[in-house]
Coordinates of C-alpha atoms in Angstrom, one line a residue:
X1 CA -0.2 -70.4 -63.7
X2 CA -1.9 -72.1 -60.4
X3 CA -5.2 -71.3 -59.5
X4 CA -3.9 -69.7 -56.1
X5 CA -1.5 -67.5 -57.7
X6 CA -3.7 -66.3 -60.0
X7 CA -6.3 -65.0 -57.3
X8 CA -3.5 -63.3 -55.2
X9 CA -2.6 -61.7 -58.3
X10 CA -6.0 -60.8 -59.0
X11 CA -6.7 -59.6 -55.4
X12 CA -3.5 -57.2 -55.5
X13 CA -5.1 -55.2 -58.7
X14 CA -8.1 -55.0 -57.3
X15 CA -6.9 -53.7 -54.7
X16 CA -4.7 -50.9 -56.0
X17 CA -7.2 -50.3 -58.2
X18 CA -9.7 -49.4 -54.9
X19 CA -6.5 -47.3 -54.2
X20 CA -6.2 -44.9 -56.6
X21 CA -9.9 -44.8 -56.7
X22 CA -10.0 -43.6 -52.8
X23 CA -7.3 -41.3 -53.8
X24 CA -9.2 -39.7 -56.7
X25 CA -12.0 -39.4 -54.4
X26 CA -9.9 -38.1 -51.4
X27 CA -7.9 -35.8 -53.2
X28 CA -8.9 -32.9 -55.7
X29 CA -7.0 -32.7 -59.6
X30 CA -3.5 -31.3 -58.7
X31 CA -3.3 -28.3 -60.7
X32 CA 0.5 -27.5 -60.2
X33 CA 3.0 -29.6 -58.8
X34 CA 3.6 -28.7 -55.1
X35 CA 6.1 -29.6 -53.5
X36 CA 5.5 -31.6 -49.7
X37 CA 1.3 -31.4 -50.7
X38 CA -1.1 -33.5 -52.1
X39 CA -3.0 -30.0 -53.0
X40 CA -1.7 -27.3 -55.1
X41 CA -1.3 -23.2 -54.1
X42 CA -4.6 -22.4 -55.5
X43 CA -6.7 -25.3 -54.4
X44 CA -10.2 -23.1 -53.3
X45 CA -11.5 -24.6 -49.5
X46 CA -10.9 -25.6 -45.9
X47 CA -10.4 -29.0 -46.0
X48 CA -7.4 -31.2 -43.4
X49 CA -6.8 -34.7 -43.8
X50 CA -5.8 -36.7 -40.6
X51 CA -4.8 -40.0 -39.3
X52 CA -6.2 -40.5 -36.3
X53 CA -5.0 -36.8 -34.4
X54 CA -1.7 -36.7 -36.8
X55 CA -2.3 -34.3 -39.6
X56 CA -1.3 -35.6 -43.2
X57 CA -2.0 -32.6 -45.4
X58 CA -3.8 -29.5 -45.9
X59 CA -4.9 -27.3 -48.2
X60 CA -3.7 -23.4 -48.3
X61 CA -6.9 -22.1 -46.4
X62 CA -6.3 -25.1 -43.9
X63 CA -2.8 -24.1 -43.5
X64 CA -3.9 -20.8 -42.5
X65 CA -6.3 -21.9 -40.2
X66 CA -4.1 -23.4 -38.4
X67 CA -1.3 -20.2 -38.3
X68 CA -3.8 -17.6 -37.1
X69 CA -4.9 -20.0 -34.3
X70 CA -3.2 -18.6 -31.3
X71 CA -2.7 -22.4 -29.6
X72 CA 0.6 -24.4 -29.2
X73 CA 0.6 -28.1 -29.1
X74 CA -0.1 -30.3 -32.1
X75 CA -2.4 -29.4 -35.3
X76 CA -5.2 -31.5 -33.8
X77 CA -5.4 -29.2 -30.6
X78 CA -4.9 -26.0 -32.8
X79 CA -8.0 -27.1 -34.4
X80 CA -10.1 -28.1 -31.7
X81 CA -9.3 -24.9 -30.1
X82 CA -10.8 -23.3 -33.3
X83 CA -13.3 -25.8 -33.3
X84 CA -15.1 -25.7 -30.0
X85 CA -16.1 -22.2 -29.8
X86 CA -18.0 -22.4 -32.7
X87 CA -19.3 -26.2 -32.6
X88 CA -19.6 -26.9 -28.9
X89 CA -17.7 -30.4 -28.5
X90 CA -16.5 -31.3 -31.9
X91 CA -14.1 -33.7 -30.5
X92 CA -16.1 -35.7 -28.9
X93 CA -18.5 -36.4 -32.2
X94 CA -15.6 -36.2 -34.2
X95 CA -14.6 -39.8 -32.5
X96 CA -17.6 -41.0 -33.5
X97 CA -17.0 -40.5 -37.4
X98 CA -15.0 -44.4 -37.6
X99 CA -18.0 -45.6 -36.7
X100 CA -20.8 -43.6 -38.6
X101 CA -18.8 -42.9 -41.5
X102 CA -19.7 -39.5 -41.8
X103 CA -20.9 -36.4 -40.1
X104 CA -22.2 -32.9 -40.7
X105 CA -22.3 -30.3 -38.0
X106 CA -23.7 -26.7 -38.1
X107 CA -22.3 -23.8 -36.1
X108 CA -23.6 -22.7 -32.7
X109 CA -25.2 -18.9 -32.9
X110 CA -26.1 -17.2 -36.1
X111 CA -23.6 -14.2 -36.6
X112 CA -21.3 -16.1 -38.9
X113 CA -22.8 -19.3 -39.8
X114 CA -20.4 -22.4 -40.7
X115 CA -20.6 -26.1 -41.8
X116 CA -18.1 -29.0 -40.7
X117 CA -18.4 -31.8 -42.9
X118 CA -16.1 -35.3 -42.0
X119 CA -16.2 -38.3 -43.9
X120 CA -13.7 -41.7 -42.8
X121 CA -12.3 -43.7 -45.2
X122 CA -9.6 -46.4 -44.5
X123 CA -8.4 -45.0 -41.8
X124 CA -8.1 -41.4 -42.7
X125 CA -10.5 -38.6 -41.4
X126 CA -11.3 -35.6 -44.2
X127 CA -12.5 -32.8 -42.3
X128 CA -14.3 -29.8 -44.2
X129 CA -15.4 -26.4 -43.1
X130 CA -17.5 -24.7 -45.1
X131 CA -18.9 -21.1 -44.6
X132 CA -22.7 -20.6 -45.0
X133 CA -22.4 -17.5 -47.0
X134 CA -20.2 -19.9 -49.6
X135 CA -22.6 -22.4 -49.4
X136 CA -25.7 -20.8 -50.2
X137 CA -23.9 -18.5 -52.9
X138 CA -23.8 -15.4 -51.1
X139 CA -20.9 -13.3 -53.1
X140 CA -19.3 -10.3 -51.2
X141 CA -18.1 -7.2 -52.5
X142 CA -14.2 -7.9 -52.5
X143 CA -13.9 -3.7 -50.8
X144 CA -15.8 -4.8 -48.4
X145 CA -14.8 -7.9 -47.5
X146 CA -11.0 -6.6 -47.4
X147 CA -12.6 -3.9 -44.9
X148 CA -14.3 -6.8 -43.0
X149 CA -10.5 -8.4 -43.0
X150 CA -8.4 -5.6 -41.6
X151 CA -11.1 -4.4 -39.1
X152 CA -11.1 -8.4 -37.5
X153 CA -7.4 -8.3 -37.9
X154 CA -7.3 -4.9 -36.0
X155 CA -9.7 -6.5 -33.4
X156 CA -7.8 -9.7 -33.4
X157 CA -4.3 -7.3 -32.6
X158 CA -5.9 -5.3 -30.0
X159 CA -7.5 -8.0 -28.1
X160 CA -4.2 -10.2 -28.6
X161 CA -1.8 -7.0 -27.2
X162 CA -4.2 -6.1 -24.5
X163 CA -3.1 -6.3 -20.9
X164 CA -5.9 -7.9 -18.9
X165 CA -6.3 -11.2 -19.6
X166 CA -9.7 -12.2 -21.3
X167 CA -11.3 -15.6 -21.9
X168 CA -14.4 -17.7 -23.0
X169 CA -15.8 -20.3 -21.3
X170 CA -18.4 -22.7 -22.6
X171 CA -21.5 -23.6 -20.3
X172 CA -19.7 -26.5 -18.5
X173 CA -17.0 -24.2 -17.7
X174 CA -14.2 -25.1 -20.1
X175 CA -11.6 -22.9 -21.7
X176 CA -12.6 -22.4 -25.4
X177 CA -10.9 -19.3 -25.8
X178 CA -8.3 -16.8 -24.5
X179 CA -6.5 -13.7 -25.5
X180 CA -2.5 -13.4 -25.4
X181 CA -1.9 -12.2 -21.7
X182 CA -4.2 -15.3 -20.8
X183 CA -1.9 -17.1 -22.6
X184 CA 1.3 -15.9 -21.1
X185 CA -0.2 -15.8 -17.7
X186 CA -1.1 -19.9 -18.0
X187 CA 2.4 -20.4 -19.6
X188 CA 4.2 -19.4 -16.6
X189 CA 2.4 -21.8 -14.1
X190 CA 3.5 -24.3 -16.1
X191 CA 5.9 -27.1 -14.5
X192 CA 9.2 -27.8 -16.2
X193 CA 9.1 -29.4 -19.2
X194 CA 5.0 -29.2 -20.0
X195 CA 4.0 -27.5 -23.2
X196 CA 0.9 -25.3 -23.6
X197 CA -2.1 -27.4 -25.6
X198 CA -6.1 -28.3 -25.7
X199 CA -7.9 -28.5 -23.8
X200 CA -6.4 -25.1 -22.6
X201 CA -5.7 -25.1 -18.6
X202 CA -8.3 -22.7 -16.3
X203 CA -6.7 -20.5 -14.3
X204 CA -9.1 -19.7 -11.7
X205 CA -11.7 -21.3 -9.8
X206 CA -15.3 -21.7 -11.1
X207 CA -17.7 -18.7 -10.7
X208 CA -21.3 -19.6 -9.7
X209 CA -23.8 -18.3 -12.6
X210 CA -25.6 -15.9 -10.1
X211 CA -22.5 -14.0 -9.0
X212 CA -20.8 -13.8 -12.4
X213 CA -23.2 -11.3 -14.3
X214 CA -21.9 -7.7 -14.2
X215 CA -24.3 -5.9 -12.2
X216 CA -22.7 -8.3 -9.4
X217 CA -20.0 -6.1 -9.8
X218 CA -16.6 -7.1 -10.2
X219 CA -14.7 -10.3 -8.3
X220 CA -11.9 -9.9 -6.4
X221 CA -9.8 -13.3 -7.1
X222 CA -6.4 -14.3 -6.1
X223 CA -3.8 -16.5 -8.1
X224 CA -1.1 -18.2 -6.7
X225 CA 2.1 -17.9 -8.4
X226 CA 5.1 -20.1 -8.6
X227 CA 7.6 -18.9 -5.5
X228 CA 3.7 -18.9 -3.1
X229 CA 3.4 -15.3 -4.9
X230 CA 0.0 -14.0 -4.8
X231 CA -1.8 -12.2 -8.0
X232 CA -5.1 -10.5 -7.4
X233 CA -7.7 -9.6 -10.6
X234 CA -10.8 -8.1 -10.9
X235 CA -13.1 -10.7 -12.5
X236 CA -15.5 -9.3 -15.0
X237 CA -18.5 -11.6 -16.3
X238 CA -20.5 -11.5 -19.9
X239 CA -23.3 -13.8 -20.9
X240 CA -23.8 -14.9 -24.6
X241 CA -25.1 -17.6 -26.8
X242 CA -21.4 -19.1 -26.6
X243 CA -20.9 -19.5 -23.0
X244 CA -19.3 -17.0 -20.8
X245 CA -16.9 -14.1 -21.9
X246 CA -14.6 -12.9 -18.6
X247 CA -12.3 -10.2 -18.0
X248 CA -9.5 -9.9 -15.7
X249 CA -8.2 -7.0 -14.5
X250 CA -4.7 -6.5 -12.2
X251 CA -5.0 -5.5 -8.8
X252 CA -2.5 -5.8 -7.1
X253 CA -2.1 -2.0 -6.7
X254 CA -5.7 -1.8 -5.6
X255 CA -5.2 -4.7 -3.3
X256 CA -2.1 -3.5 -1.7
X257 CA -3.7 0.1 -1.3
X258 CA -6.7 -1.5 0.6
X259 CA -3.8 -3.6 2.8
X260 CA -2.0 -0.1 3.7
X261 CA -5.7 1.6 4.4
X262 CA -6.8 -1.5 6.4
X263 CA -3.5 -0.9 8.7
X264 CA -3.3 2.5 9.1
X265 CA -7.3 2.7 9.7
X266 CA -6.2 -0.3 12.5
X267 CA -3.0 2.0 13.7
X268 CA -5.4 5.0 14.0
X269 CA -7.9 3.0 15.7
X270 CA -5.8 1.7 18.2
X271 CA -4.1 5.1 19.1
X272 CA -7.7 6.6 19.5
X273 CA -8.3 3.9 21.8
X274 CA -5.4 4.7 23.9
X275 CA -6.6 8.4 23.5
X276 CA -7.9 10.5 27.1
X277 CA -9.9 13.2 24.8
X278 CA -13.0 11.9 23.8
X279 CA -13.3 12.4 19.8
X280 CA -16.8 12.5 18.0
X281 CA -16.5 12.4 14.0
X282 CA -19.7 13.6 12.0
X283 CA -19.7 13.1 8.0
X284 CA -21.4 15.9 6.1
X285 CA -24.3 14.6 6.8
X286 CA -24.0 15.4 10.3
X287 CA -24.1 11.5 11.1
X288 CA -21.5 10.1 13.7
X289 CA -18.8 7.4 11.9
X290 CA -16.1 7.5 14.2
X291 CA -15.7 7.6 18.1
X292 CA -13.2 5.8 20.8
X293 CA -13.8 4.6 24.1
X294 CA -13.0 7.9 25.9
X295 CA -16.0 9.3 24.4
X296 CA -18.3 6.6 26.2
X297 CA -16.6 7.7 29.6
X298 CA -17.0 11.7 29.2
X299 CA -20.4 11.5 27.7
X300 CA -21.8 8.1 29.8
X301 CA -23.6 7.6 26.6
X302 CA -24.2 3.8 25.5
X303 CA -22.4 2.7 23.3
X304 CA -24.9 0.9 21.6
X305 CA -26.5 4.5 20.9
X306 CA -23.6 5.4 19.4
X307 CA -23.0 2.5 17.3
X308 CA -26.4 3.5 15.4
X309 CA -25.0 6.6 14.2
X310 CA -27.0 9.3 15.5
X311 CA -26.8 12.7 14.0
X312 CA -25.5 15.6 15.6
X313 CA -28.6 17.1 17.4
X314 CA -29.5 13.3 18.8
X315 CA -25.7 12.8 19.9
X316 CA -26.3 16.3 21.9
X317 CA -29.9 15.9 22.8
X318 CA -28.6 12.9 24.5
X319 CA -26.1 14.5 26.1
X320 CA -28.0 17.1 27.7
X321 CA -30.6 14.2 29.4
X322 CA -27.3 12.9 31.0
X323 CA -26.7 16.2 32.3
X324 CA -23.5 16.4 30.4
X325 CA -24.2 19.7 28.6
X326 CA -24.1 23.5 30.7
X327 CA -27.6 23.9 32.2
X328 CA -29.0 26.3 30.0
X329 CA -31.4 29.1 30.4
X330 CA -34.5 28.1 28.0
X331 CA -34.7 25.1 25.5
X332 CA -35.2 27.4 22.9
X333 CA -32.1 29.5 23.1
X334 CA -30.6 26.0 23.8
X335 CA -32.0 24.7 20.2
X336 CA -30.0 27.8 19.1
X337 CA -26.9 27.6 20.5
X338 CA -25.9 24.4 19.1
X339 CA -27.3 25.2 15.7
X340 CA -24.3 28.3 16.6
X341 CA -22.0 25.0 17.6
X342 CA -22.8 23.3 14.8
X343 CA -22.0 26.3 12.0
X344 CA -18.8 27.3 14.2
X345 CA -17.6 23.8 14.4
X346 CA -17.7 23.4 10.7
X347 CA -16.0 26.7 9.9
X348 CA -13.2 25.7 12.6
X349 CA -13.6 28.6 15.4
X350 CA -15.6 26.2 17.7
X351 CA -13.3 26.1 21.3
X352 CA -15.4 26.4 24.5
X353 CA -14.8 25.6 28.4
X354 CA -18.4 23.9 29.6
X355 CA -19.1 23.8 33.2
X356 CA -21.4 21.1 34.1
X357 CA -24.0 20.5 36.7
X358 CA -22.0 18.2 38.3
X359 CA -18.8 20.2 39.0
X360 CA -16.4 18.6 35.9
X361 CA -15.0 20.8 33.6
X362 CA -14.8 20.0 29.8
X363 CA -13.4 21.8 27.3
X364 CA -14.9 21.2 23.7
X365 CA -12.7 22.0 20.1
X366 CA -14.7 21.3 16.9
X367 CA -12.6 21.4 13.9
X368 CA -13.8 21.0 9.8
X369 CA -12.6 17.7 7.8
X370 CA -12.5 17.2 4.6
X371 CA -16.1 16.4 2.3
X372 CA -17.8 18.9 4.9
X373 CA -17.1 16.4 8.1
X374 CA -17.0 17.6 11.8
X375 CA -14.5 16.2 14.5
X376 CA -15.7 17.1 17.8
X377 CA -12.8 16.6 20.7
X378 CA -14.0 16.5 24.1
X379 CA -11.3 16.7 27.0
X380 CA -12.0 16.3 30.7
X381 CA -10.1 19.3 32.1
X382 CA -11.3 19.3 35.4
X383 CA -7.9 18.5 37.8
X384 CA -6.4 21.5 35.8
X385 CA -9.2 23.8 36.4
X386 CA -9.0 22.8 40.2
X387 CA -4.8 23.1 40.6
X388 CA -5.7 26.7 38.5
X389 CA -7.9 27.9 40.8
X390 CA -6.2 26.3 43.8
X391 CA -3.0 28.7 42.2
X392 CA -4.8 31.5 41.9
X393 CA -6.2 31.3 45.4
X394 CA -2.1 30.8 46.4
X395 CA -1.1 33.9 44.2
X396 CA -4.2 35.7 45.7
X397 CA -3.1 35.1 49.1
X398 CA 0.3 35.6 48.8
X399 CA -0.5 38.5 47.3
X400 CA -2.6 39.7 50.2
X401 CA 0.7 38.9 52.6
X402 CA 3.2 40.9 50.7
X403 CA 0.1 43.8 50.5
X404 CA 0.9 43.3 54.8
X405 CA 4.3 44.5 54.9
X406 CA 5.2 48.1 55.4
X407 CA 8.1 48.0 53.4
X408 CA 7.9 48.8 49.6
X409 CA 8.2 45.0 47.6
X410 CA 9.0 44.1 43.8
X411 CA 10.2 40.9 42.6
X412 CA 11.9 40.6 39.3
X413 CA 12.7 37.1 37.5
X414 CA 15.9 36.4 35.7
X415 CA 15.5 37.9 32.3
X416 CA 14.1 40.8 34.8
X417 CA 10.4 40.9 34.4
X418 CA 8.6 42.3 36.8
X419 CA 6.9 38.8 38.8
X420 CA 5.0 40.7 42.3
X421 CA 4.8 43.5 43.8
X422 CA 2.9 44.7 46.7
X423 CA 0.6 47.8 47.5
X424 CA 3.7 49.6 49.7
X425 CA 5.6 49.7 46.3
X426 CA 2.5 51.3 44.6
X427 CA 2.2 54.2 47.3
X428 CA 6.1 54.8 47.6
X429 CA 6.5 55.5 44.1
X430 CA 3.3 56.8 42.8
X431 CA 2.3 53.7 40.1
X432 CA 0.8 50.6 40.4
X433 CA 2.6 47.8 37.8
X434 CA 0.3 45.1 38.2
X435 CA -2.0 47.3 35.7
X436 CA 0.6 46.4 32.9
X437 CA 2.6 43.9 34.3
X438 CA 3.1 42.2 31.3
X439 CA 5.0 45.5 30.2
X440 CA 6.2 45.7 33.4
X441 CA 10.5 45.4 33.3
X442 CA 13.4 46.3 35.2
X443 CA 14.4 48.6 32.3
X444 CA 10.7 50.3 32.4
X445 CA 11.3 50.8 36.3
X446 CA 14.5 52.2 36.6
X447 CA 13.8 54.6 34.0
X448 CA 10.7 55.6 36.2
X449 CA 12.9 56.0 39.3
X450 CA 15.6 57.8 37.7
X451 CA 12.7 60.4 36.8
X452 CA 11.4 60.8 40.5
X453 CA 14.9 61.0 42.3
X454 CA 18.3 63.1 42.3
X455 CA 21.0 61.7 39.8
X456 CA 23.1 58.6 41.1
X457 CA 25.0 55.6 39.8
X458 CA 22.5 52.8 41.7
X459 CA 20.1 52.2 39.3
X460 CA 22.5 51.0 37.1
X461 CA 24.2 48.9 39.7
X462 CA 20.7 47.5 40.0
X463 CA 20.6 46.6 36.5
X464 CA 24.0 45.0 36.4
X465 CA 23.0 43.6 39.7
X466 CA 19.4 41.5 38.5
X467 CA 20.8 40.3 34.9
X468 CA 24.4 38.6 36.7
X469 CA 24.3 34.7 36.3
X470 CA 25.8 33.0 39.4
X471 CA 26.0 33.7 42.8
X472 CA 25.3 37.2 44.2
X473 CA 25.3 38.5 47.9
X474 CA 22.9 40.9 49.2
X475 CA 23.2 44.7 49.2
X476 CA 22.1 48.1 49.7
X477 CA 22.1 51.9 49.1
X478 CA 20.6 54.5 49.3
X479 CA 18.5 56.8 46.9
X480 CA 16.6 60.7 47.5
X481 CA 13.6 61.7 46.0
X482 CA 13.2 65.1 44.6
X483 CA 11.1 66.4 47.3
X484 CA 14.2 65.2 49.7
X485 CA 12.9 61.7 51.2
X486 CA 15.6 59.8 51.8
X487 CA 15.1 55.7 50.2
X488 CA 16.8 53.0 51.5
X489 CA 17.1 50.4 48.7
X490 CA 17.7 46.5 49.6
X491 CA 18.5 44.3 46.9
X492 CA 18.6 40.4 47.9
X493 CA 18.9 36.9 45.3
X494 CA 16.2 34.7 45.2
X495 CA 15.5 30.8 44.0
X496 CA 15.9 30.3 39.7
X497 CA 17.7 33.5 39.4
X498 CA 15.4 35.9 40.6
X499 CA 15.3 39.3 42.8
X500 CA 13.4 41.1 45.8
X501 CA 13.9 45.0 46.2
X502 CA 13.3 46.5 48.9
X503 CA 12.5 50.4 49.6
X504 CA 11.9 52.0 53.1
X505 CA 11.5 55.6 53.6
X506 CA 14.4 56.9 55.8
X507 CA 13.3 59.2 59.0
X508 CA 15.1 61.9 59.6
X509 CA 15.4 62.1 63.6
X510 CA 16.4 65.3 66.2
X511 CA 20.1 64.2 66.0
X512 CA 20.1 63.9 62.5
X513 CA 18.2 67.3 61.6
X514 CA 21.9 69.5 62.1
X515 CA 24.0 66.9 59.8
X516 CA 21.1 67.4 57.1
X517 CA 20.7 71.0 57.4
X518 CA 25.1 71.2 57.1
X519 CA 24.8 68.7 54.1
X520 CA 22.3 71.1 52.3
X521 CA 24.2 74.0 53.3
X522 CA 27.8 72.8 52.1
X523 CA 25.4 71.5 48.9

């Protein structure tokens, strides 16, 4: 054999021979044949061998890392997702193994201690994790380590099924962690055709250390949807020895709530603006929160005093220096009467008419709100005071004109209600109806002059007469009182319905004395 051939011969056996060395180094005594697996069922560790990020094999307890670890994408993002909350950045020092040869990293924090342990050989990256506890020995009651097991799995299930979405962040801000609604949520703002993997995608915007803690309070973030829909959560904040732990909560419901406050408060506010009464609101503190712009012309206060909020005795105290209260008697009985306002106005019975120094005429309403508020309405009534009185003068004085005439007056509207009557009417027969003219009706008077005159058909005629609808002419009659006076009895139409009746006294003259005394005679 040449020399050449010999040493390639040579080379190849040494070669396998390195081979199944590496192998009996790489891979534990096969207890069992198992099928697909370099490691058998039983095989006792943590321990995944890759090429490059392309897992090659795994034992059991590797496997089953890998299931429980609620990531999609490949097994090299399933286990860097496990990974980094416990190690920090494992991948980056991880790609730094082909060079060193080997590495050993401990776990961040000290509730459950772990090792990693990676050695690279030919190519091919053993990774090891190793807890403390087995490490140093530790052995565990197996009752309660199966209680430890179904309580995280419990935790695990609960977190996993809950509906806010909850995540960890590291201290540079990176996704380490997230729960199943998380999950979902990111999954569907993915583009067509991306898959969910590592590093696992943030979802909203970073929040600055100082406003994340929770007695901050809660942050009100929005996400945009796919279709420009809009999401709004609650952001919650927790700081530990792993990074951040957040919490978000819906709320939408909350957010749209606030919308329909914000526009009804803005509907209200612009239809007290467009208000004439003047309205004063007062919390149960007796501090003003609400008031429109009629207030600031019926009170000429400024409205920068009333944009301080002064309390109820300030808001009147001010008043009365603007001469925009009734003058009262003393200051002390003063003092008193608006403590009186202030108990009436809260118990709802507070309605008054204030005549002011200066002529106007307001009248005041307070009414109760609810949480022990006071709404005080103030309304400029003035004009209708004026064309009142300027109506009563009108009633007065026509009054005084039908009081002129000699002839006996009563005016009845359409439903026939007694409307006037004059002081002839009174005298002629003996009652005065303005003393209860609201009783006062065309019924109630003819039944009165039935009783004070000899039987006839008139009055009823009179009763047919006032309640006909349409057009009526005038007429008269004649009527006799008991003690023989002889009425004569005028009935006329007036404007809307309504009728005058008129009564004179008949006198009886020389001619007429013989056709009387014949009539009694013959009666």
């Amino acid at each position: 054999m040449e020399m050449p051939t010999l040493l390639a011969a040579l080379s190849a056996a040494l070669m396998a021979s390195g081979i199944g060395i590496l192998a009996l180094w790489v891979l534990p005594p096969r207890k069992g044949a198992v099928t697909n697996s370099i490691f058998s069922e039983t095989e006792v560790g943590t321990l995944l061998l890759f090429d490059g990020e392309t897992l090659i094999d795994s034992t059991p307890d590797g496997r089953a890392l890998l299931a429980i670890t609620r990531t999609t994408g490949s097994a090299w993002d399933k286990l860097m997702a496990y990974l980094t909350p416990r190690f920090g950045d494992p991948e980056a020092q991880l790609a730094q193994v082909a060079a060193e040869g080997a590495l050993e990293l401990a776990s961040l924090g000290h509730v459950h201690p772990m090792l990693l342990r990676a050695d690279y050989r030919n190519g091919i990256t053993k990774i090891e994790l190793i807890d403390a506890a087995e490490a140093d020995k530790i052995s565990t009651d197996p009752l309660s380590q199966r209680a430890i097991l179904e309580e995280v799995t419990l935790l695990r299930d609960a977190v996993a099924a809950a509906p806010m979405l909850a995540w960890r962040e590291d201290d540079r801000g990176e996704v380490i962690w997230a729960n199943g609604a998380y999950l979902l949520q990111a999954c569907a703002l993915l583009t067509d055709g991306k898959e969910l993997g590592w590093p696992l995608p943030k979802l909203f915007p970073a929040i600055p250390p100082e406003e994340a803690s929770l007695e901050k309070g809660e942050q009100r973030v929005g996400l945009t949807l796919p279709k420009d829909k809009q999401a709004w959560f609650n952001i919650s904040s927790k700081h530990s020895e792993q990074g951040w732990l957040r919490y978000a909560v819906p709320a939408d419901a909350a957010v749209q709530a606030e919308a329909s406050l914000r526009d009804f408060m803005q509907t209200l506010t612009k239809t007290f603006a467009q208000l004439p009464i003047g309205l004063a609101i007062f919390d149960s503190s007796r501090k003003l929160q609400l008031f429109n712009p009629a207030l600031l012309d019926l009170t000429h206060l400024p409205v920068e005093f009333l944009s301080m909020r002064p309390s109820l005795m300030a808001f009147l105290n001010s008043m009365r220096d603007k001469k925009m209260l009734p003058e009262p008697k003393d200051f002390r009985s003063w003092r008193r009467e608006l403590t009186d306002m202030e108990n009436a106005a809260a118990s709802g019975q507070y309605e008054e008419t204030w005549n002011l120094p200066d002529g106007q005429t307001y009248k005041v309403i307070g009414r109760p709100h609810p949480n022990g508020a006071v709404a005080l309405m103030f309304e400029d009534i003035s004009s209708e005071m004026l064309r009142t009185r300027r109506f009563r003068a009108d009633l007065d004085l026509g009054q005084s004109v039908i009081d002129q005439v000699e002839d006996a007056i009563a005016v009845f509207d359409q439903g026939g209600q007694l409307v006037m009557s004059n002081s002839a009417y009174a005298g002629l027969w003996g009652h005065d109806p303005s003393e209860w003219i609201e009783e006062s009706n065309l019924r109630k008077l003819t039944t009165h002059w039935r009783s004070v005159s000899a039987p006839t058909a008139l009055w009823a005629e009179v009763e047919e007469y006032v309640s006909t609808i349409g057009d009526r002419a005038p007429w008269q009659a004649e009527s006799r009182f008991l003690d023989g006076r002889l009425v004569s009895c005028k009935f006329s139409p007036l404007a809307a319905g309504a009728t005058l009746a008129q009564f004179r006294i008949q006198h009886v003259t020389q001619v007429d004395r013989p056709k009387l005394a014949a009539k009694k005679h013959s009666a």
